[in-house]
Short mmCIF file of C-alpha atoms in Angstrom, two decimals:
data_model
loop_
_atom_site.label_atom_id
_atom_site.label_comp_id
_atom_site.label_asym_id
_atom_site.label_seq_id
_atom_site.Cartn_x
_atom_site.Cartn_y
_atom_site.Cartn_z
CA MET A 1162 244.90 197.85 -24.83
CA ILE A 1163 247.10 196.65 -27.82
CA MET A 1164 250.01 198.91 -26.84
CA ARG A 1165 249.81 197.63 -23.26
CA PHE A 1166 249.90 194.12 -24.58
CA LEU A 1167 252.98 194.84 -26.72
CA ILE A 1168 254.82 196.54 -23.90
CA CYS A 1169 254.07 194.00 -21.29
CA GLY A 1170 255.20 191.24 -23.60
CA ILE A 1171 258.55 193.11 -24.09
CA LEU A 1172 259.21 193.68 -20.42
CA LEU A 1173 258.38 190.00 -19.52
CA LEU A 1174 260.83 188.61 -21.98
CA SER A 1175 263.68 191.11 -21.77
CA THR A 1176 265.15 189.49 -18.70
CA TYR A 1177 265.19 186.16 -20.33
CA LEU A 1178 266.66 187.25 -23.64
CA HIS A 1179 269.39 189.14 -21.82
CA ALA A 1180 270.85 186.18 -20.00
CA ALA A 1181 274.00 185.02 -21.54
CA GLU A 1182 275.05 181.30 -21.90
CA CYS A 1183 278.64 181.30 -20.56
CA THR A 1184 279.44 177.84 -19.54
CA PRO A 1185 282.77 176.33 -20.59
CA ALA A 1186 280.88 174.17 -23.05
CA LYS A 1187 279.18 177.10 -24.54
CA THR A 1188 282.25 179.19 -24.73
CA ASP A 1189 284.07 176.38 -26.61
CA PHE A 1190 280.99 175.95 -28.99
CA TRP A 1191 281.05 179.69 -29.92
CA LEU A 1192 285.01 179.62 -30.39
CA GLN A 1193 284.62 176.59 -32.82
CA GLU A 1194 281.83 178.45 -34.64
CA ALA A 1195 283.98 181.54 -35.11
CA ARG A 1196 286.86 179.41 -36.40
CA ARG A 1197 284.70 177.62 -38.81
CA ALA A 1198 283.02 180.77 -40.20
CA ASN A 1199 286.41 182.29 -40.40
CA ALA A 1200 287.53 179.49 -42.56
CA ASN A 1201 284.66 179.70 -44.85
CA SER A 1202 284.98 183.69 -45.22
CA ASN A 1203 281.49 184.04 -43.66
CA TRP A 1204 282.25 187.18 -41.80
CA THR A 1205 278.71 187.79 -40.56
CA SER A 1206 278.44 184.42 -38.80
CA ALA A 1207 281.97 184.77 -37.46
CA ARG A 1208 281.01 188.34 -35.96
CA ALA A 1209 278.04 186.75 -34.34
CA ALA A 1210 280.11 184.08 -32.70
CA VAL A 1211 282.79 186.48 -31.45
CA ALA A 1212 279.97 188.87 -30.14
CA GLN A 1213 278.73 185.92 -28.04
CA LEU A 1214 282.15 185.37 -26.62
CA ILE A 1215 282.63 189.10 -25.89
CA GLN A 1216 279.27 189.07 -24.08
CA CYS A 1217 280.71 186.41 -21.80
CA HIS A 1218 284.08 187.92 -21.61
CA PRO A 1219 283.67 191.68 -22.06
CA LEU A 1220 287.26 192.62 -20.86
CA ARG A 1221 289.21 190.35 -23.24
CA GLY A 1222 291.12 192.72 -25.66
CA ASP A 1223 292.10 189.99 -28.01
CA LEU A 1224 288.36 189.27 -28.80
CA ARG A 1225 287.87 193.12 -29.32
CA ILE A 1226 290.56 193.07 -31.90
CA GLU A 1227 289.17 190.13 -33.78
CA SER A 1228 285.82 191.83 -33.65
CA LEU A 1229 287.30 195.01 -35.23
CA ARG A 1230 289.10 192.88 -38.00
CA LEU A 1231 285.93 190.89 -38.79
CA ALA A 1232 283.84 194.13 -38.90
CA LEU A 1233 286.25 195.59 -41.53
CA LEU A 1234 286.05 192.26 -43.57
CA ASP A 1235 282.19 192.58 -43.34
CA GLY A 1236 282.22 196.11 -44.59
CA ASP A 1237 280.98 197.51 -41.23
CA ARG A 1238 283.55 200.36 -40.56
CA ASP A 1239 281.22 201.95 -38.01
CA ALA A 1240 281.38 198.77 -35.73
CA ALA A 1241 285.20 198.72 -36.28
CA GLN A 1242 285.57 202.33 -35.10
CA ALA A 1243 283.54 201.47 -32.00
CA GLU A 1244 285.85 198.61 -31.11
CA ARG A 1245 288.85 200.86 -31.78
CA GLN A 1246 287.44 203.38 -29.29
CA TRP A 1247 287.02 200.54 -26.69
CA LEU A 1248 290.64 199.57 -27.08
CA ALA A 1249 291.85 203.21 -26.64
CA GLN A 1250 289.69 203.44 -23.54
CA ASN A 1251 291.27 200.26 -22.18
CA ASN A 1252 294.91 200.87 -22.69
CA VAL A 1253 295.69 198.68 -25.68
CA PRO A 1254 299.43 198.23 -26.07
CA PRO A 1255 301.01 200.76 -28.63
CA ALA A 1256 302.19 197.95 -30.96
CA LEU A 1257 298.65 196.59 -31.21
CA ALA A 1258 297.25 200.09 -31.59
CA ARG A 1259 299.57 200.67 -34.59
CA LEU A 1260 298.47 197.42 -36.21
CA VAL A 1261 294.82 198.22 -35.67
CA ASP A 1262 295.26 201.78 -37.18
CA THR A 1263 296.92 200.20 -40.11
CA TRP A 1264 293.92 198.05 -40.87
CA LEU A 1265 291.60 201.04 -40.56
CA ALA A 1266 293.70 203.18 -42.90
CA ALA A 1267 293.91 200.30 -45.48
CA THR A 1268 290.11 199.95 -45.55
CA PRO A 1269 288.71 202.64 -48.09
CA LYS A 1270 285.79 204.71 -46.89
CA THR A 1271 282.71 204.34 -49.06
CA LEU A 1272 280.19 207.03 -50.12
CA VAL A 1273 277.62 205.43 -48.08
CA LYS A 1274 277.45 206.26 -44.31
CA ALA A 1275 279.77 203.95 -42.35
CA GLY A 1276 278.12 200.90 -40.94
CA SER A 1277 275.11 201.17 -43.61
CA ARG A 1278 274.52 199.18 -46.89
CA GLN A 1279 272.22 199.89 -49.80
CA GLU A 1280 271.20 197.44 -52.47
CA LEU A 1281 268.88 197.66 -55.54
CA GLY A 1282 267.64 194.35 -56.84
CA LEU A 1283 265.98 193.04 -59.91
CA MET A 1284 264.64 189.53 -60.07
CA LEU A 1285 263.23 187.59 -63.16
CA THR A 1286 261.53 184.42 -62.45
CA ARG A 1287 260.08 181.47 -64.44
CA GLY A 1288 258.20 178.87 -62.57
CA TYR A 1289 255.51 176.19 -62.55
CA ASP A 1290 252.67 175.56 -59.97
CA SER A 1291 250.73 172.26 -59.86
CA ASN A 1292 247.74 174.20 -58.23
CA ALA A 1293 247.87 177.71 -58.91
CA ASN A 1294 244.34 178.16 -57.67
CA ASP A 1295 244.96 177.37 -54.03
CA GLY A 1296 246.52 180.60 -52.94
CA SER A 1297 250.01 179.57 -53.83
CA ARG A 1298 251.43 182.88 -52.72
CA HIS A 1299 249.72 183.14 -49.37
CA ASP A 1300 252.97 182.30 -47.66
CA SER A 1301 255.37 184.53 -49.52
CA ILE A 1302 254.36 188.16 -48.66
CA LEU A 1303 257.50 190.04 -49.16
CA VAL A 1304 257.24 192.21 -45.96
CA ASN A 1305 257.80 189.27 -43.67
CA PHE A 1306 259.67 190.53 -40.63
CA ASN A 1307 257.39 188.43 -38.30
CA GLY A 1308 256.94 185.18 -40.39
CA LEU A 1309 253.36 186.44 -40.90
CA PRO A 1310 250.73 187.25 -42.31
CA LEU A 1311 249.27 184.34 -44.06
CA ASP A 1312 246.29 184.50 -46.45
CA TRP A 1313 243.93 181.64 -47.49
CA ASN A 1314 242.75 182.36 -51.06
CA LEU A 1315 240.41 179.57 -51.39
CA ASP A 1316 236.88 179.49 -52.88
CA THR A 1317 234.46 177.33 -54.90
CA ALA A 1318 236.75 177.83 -57.99
CA SER A 1319 239.78 176.46 -56.15
CA GLN A 1320 240.00 173.14 -58.12
CA ALA A 1321 243.59 172.02 -59.00
CA ARG A 1322 244.68 173.75 -62.18
CA ALA A 1323 248.29 173.68 -63.09
CA SER A 1324 249.97 176.71 -64.57
CA SER A 1325 253.33 178.06 -65.52
CA TYR A 1326 254.15 181.63 -64.68
CA SER A 1327 256.56 184.43 -65.08
CA ALA A 1328 257.33 187.13 -62.41
CA LEU A 1329 259.29 190.37 -62.24
CA ASN A 1330 260.30 191.83 -58.84
CA LEU A 1331 262.08 195.20 -58.25
CA ASN A 1332 263.19 196.23 -54.71
CA TRP A 1333 265.57 198.72 -52.86
CA GLN A 1334 266.69 198.36 -49.35
CA HIS A 1335 268.78 200.43 -47.02
CA GLN A 1336 270.24 198.87 -43.96
CA GLY A 1337 272.01 201.01 -41.37
CA ASN A 1338 270.84 202.74 -38.12
CA ARG A 1339 267.39 202.86 -39.86
CA ASN A 1340 266.24 200.11 -42.29
CA TRP A 1341 264.00 200.83 -45.35
CA TYR A 1342 262.66 198.26 -47.81
CA LEU A 1343 260.58 199.28 -50.85
CA GLY A 1344 259.47 197.14 -53.79
CA GLY A 1345 256.86 195.72 -56.01
CA SER A 1346 256.34 192.59 -58.08
CA ALA A 1347 254.07 191.29 -60.91
CA ARG A 1348 253.29 187.66 -61.45
CA HIS A 1349 251.44 186.29 -64.56
CA TYR A 1350 249.86 182.88 -64.69
CA ASP A 1351 249.82 181.64 -68.34
CA LYS A 1352 246.98 179.24 -68.38
CA LEU A 1353 244.82 181.06 -65.71
CA ALA A 1354 245.26 184.28 -67.70
CA GLU A 1355 245.53 186.23 -64.45
CA THR A 1356 248.16 188.68 -63.24
CA GLU A 1357 248.96 189.35 -59.61
CA PHE A 1358 250.51 192.64 -58.52
CA ARG A 1359 252.18 193.47 -54.99
CA LEU A 1360 253.65 196.64 -53.60
CA TYR A 1361 255.31 196.83 -50.17
CA ALA A 1362 257.22 199.19 -47.93
CA LEU A 1363 258.86 198.68 -44.55
CA LEU A 1364 260.62 200.92 -42.11
CA GLY A 1365 262.65 199.61 -39.23
CA GLN A 1366 263.39 202.38 -36.56
CA PRO A 1367 265.83 201.55 -33.62
CA LEU A 1368 264.36 202.13 -30.17
CA PRO A 1369 266.05 202.62 -26.72
CA CYS A 1370 266.77 199.24 -25.30
CA PRO A 1371 268.40 197.50 -22.15
CA LYS A 1372 272.09 196.96 -22.62
CA GLY A 1373 272.89 193.96 -24.68
CA LEU A 1374 269.57 193.82 -26.46
CA ARG A 1375 268.46 195.48 -29.84
CA CYS A 1376 265.01 197.02 -29.88
CA ARG A 1377 263.18 198.13 -33.11
CA LEU A 1378 259.85 199.59 -34.20
CA ASP A 1379 258.72 198.21 -37.47
CA ALA A 1380 255.95 199.69 -39.75
CA SER A 1381 254.89 198.29 -43.07
CA VAL A 1382 252.39 198.56 -45.63
CA ASN A 1383 251.50 195.74 -48.13
CA GLY A 1384 249.29 195.84 -51.05
CA HIS A 1385 247.93 192.96 -53.29
CA ARG A 1386 245.69 192.71 -56.31
CA GLN A 1387 244.59 189.81 -58.38
CA GLU A 1388 241.57 190.04 -60.55
CA GLU A 1389 238.70 190.96 -58.24
CA GLN A 1390 240.80 190.57 -55.08
CA GLN A 1391 242.24 193.61 -53.57
CA ARG A 1392 243.98 193.74 -50.19
CA ILE A 1393 245.95 196.39 -48.18
CA GLN A 1394 247.59 195.39 -44.92
CA THR A 1395 249.16 197.89 -42.54
CA GLN A 1396 251.23 196.60 -39.67
CA LEU A 1397 253.05 197.99 -36.57
CA GLY A 1398 255.32 195.93 -34.56
CA ILE A 1399 258.12 196.08 -31.93
CA THR A 1400 261.00 193.59 -31.99
CA ILE A 1401 263.50 192.96 -29.31
CA GLY A 1402 266.42 190.57 -29.54
CA GLY A 1403 269.87 189.49 -28.54
CA GLU A 1404 272.53 187.66 -30.46
CA LYS A 1405 270.63 184.33 -30.55
CA GLN A 1406 267.00 185.21 -29.80
CA ARG A 1407 264.32 187.53 -31.16
CA PHE A 1408 260.71 188.25 -29.95
CA SER A 1409 258.27 190.26 -31.98
CA THR A 1410 254.75 191.56 -31.18
CA TYR A 1411 252.65 193.34 -33.75
CA ALA A 1412 249.19 194.75 -34.56
CA ARG A 1413 247.75 194.69 -38.00
CA TYR A 1414 244.77 196.18 -39.99
CA ASN A 1415 243.49 194.31 -43.15
CA TYR A 1416 241.40 196.21 -45.66
CA GLU A 1417 239.62 193.68 -48.11
CA GLN A 1418 237.79 194.91 -51.17
CA SER A 1419 235.55 191.90 -51.48
CA ALA A 1420 235.48 190.64 -47.90
CA ALA A 1421 235.21 191.92 -44.34
CA ASP A 1422 237.91 194.18 -43.00
CA SER A 1423 239.73 192.81 -39.93
CA HIS A 1424 242.39 193.69 -37.28
CA ALA A 1425 244.78 191.35 -35.77
CA ILE A 1426 247.43 191.06 -32.95
CA GLY A 1427 250.14 188.46 -32.85
CA MET A 1428 253.64 187.58 -31.54
CA GLN A 1429 256.58 185.36 -32.83
CA TRP A 1430 259.76 184.12 -31.00
CA MET A 1431 262.85 182.99 -32.98
CA HIS A 1432 265.89 181.30 -31.75
CA SER A 1433 269.19 180.73 -33.55
CA LEU A 1434 270.62 177.28 -32.51
CA THR A 1435 273.66 177.69 -34.68
CA PRO A 1436 274.54 180.45 -37.38
CA GLY A 1437 272.85 178.31 -40.06
CA PHE A 1438 269.78 176.89 -38.00
CA VAL A 1439 266.78 178.96 -36.72
CA VAL A 1440 263.64 177.68 -35.20
CA TYR A 1441 260.41 179.94 -34.61
CA THR A 1442 257.04 179.74 -33.28
CA GLY A 1443 254.16 182.24 -33.06
CA LEU A 1444 250.45 182.91 -32.65
CA GLU A 1445 247.82 185.35 -34.02
CA TYR A 1446 244.27 186.44 -33.24
CA ASP A 1447 242.25 188.07 -36.11
CA ARG A 1448 238.89 189.64 -35.54
CA PRO A 1449 236.64 190.91 -38.29
CA GLN A 1450 234.91 194.34 -38.16
CA GLU A 1451 231.79 193.06 -39.74
CA PRO A 1452 230.24 189.59 -39.81
CA ARG A 1453 232.18 186.97 -42.01
CA ALA A 1454 232.15 183.25 -42.43
CA GLY A 1455 233.76 181.59 -39.54
CA ASP A 1456 234.00 184.83 -37.50
CA ASP A 1457 237.07 185.22 -35.32
CA ARG A 1458 240.22 183.25 -36.26
CA TYR A 1459 243.12 182.03 -34.19
CA SER A 1460 246.31 180.60 -35.57
CA ILE A 1461 249.43 178.99 -34.25
CA HIS A 1462 252.47 178.15 -36.36
CA ALA A 1463 255.97 176.62 -35.82
CA GLY A 1464 258.85 176.15 -38.29
CA THR A 1465 262.54 176.12 -38.97
CA ARG A 1466 264.88 177.28 -41.59
CA MET A 1467 268.31 175.89 -41.91
CA ARG A 1468 271.58 175.88 -43.95
CA PRO A 1469 273.11 172.38 -43.32
CA TRP A 1470 276.53 173.42 -44.60
CA GLN A 1471 277.72 176.99 -44.09
CA ASN A 1472 280.01 176.82 -47.29
CA LEU A 1473 277.17 175.51 -49.37
CA PRO A 1474 274.41 177.93 -50.43
CA TRP A 1475 271.54 175.43 -49.88
CA GLU A 1476 268.69 176.34 -47.67
CA LEU A 1477 265.71 174.33 -46.17
CA HIS A 1478 262.47 175.74 -44.83
CA LEU A 1479 259.74 173.92 -43.07
CA MET A 1480 256.58 175.34 -41.49
CA TYR A 1481 253.37 173.97 -39.91
CA LEU A 1482 250.26 176.22 -39.04
CA ARG A 1483 246.97 175.45 -37.40
CA GLU A 1484 244.09 177.99 -37.94
CA TYR A 1485 240.86 177.73 -35.78
CA GLU A 1486 237.59 179.51 -36.66
CA GLU A 1487 235.01 180.44 -33.91
CA SER A 1488 231.80 179.38 -35.84
CA PRO A 1489 230.70 176.89 -38.48
CA TYR A 1490 231.83 178.12 -41.87
CA SER A 1491 228.46 177.69 -43.74
CA PRO A 1492 225.71 175.81 -41.79
CA ALA A 1493 223.44 175.78 -44.92
CA PHE A 1494 226.12 173.52 -46.88
CA TRP A 1495 228.23 171.71 -44.21
CA GLY A 1496 226.09 171.86 -41.04
CA ASN A 1497 228.20 172.51 -37.79
CA LYS A 1498 231.62 171.85 -39.48
CA ARG A 1499 234.13 174.59 -38.98
CA ARG A 1500 236.74 175.40 -41.60
CA ASP A 1501 239.77 174.93 -39.24
CA ARG A 1502 242.72 174.42 -41.58
CA ARG A 1503 246.18 172.84 -41.23
CA LEU A 1504 249.01 173.86 -43.53
CA THR A 1505 252.23 172.00 -43.91
CA ARG A 1506 254.83 173.60 -46.15
CA PHE A 1507 258.39 172.65 -47.27
CA ASN A 1508 260.63 174.65 -49.53
CA THR A 1509 264.27 174.38 -50.54
CA HIS A 1510 266.46 176.56 -52.75
CA TYR A 1511 270.01 176.67 -54.06
CA THR A 1512 271.72 179.71 -55.13
CA TRP A 1513 274.73 179.92 -57.62
CA ARG A 1514 276.84 183.17 -57.32
CA MET A 1515 277.79 183.87 -60.91
CA ASN A 1516 279.64 187.20 -60.24
CA LYS A 1517 279.48 190.19 -57.89
CA HIS A 1518 276.16 191.32 -59.32
CA LEU A 1519 274.46 188.24 -60.75
CA SER A 1520 273.01 185.11 -58.98
CA LEU A 1521 270.86 182.21 -60.11
CA LYS A 1522 268.50 180.56 -57.65
CA ALA A 1523 266.77 177.30 -58.17
CA SER A 1524 263.59 176.63 -55.77
CA ALA A 1525 261.23 173.87 -55.14
CA GLY A 1526 258.31 173.63 -52.89
CA TRP A 1527 255.53 171.42 -51.49
CA ARG A 1528 252.55 172.33 -49.53
CA HIS A 1529 249.37 170.37 -48.16
CA THR A 1530 246.33 172.13 -46.61
CA ASP A 1531 243.75 170.02 -44.64
CA SER A 1532 240.40 170.84 -43.42
CA PRO A 1533 237.09 169.05 -42.07
CA ILE A 1534 235.49 170.62 -45.24
CA GLU A 1535 236.62 168.77 -48.38
CA LEU A 1536 236.74 171.85 -50.59
CA TYR A 1537 239.64 173.20 -48.39
CA GLN A 1538 241.75 170.03 -48.68
CA GLN A 1539 244.47 171.13 -51.11
CA ASP A 1540 247.83 169.95 -52.31
CA GLY A 1541 250.46 171.56 -54.52
CA TRP A 1542 253.98 171.59 -55.54
CA SER A 1543 256.09 174.30 -57.47
CA SER A 1544 259.35 174.90 -58.94
CA GLU A 1545 261.21 178.17 -59.89
CA LEU A 1546 264.38 179.41 -61.52
CA THR A 1547 265.21 183.02 -60.62
CA LEU A 1548 267.88 185.36 -62.16
CA ILE A 1549 268.92 187.91 -59.49
CA GLY A 1550 270.74 191.08 -60.28
CA THR A 1551 271.99 193.46 -57.59
CA LEU A 1552 273.69 196.90 -57.55
#
């Protein structure tokens, strides 16, 4: 049933995602976006804008040449070769062919397969949390290709207690025809004398897809341990998308050492309004395999992340989530009240590029959790300074 649900969702949305917006106003908008990104040396955003123009005007050779040039600047030699092949098949003038071949010859081939990228990263973080007890990391699971999952680590000990913390994160990623993400992290809260450990792995495998769309199978495993809490989440999802939109559906199994195991299904839709402005929304249904407080859970969320100025490395993230539980949480203590919770979260960060391998990121965040049950009404704010090294 779950796989049928996934496949039906994909088929229903593929026609909508494939439709290109090619009005004169939209064409002029993407042309201006390409010029602006070019001026700021933002090759990835410029390529996305030119790709939109090519989708509207697939036979324009000048757009293909520009796409080839941007691909080389972005380090994507495989895409540049594909554009060169298109030009050859469509009788590019000899003078332009020689110019393009000069660009290709002047771009050195790397030891990594053309069109792929590998990165090894180490992050050292020092931060402060005004309420480290309210599950402050429930929204930062590193395997986050769907924007979920979210965890609510609240219990009778969840009174506001501030704590500074230190964190170490090591990760490796390979992006190409197939994407791999592997990593782990440790975070120690000084005043709570607790340490949190996470391990994660993600594989993104391309799938056959209608022309003009990209389809991918995502499989992930995420483990978490903090004091008595231990959790393992396995997730399988399918993602389809075009230049501006992406739709994902997934199924997940949650193993909890100190609580009921559960399985969930969900979906998320994302839309890029501009290269620096993305909105998303989604919903999820989680069902326990044995009785638990609140029984089945439903949630719906919406949010946005934006980069107001493309030439300024400052990002903003805003999310709102509603969670509903099927049954009263604990009738013996709170009668017929359900724990239905509402989360509002705001984060911002600014990154300084120190050199090719080192960056410094400053982050700040605020969150508020509301519930009919007073115990689960929580507030918190946090700040971080992270040193990021990449190879």
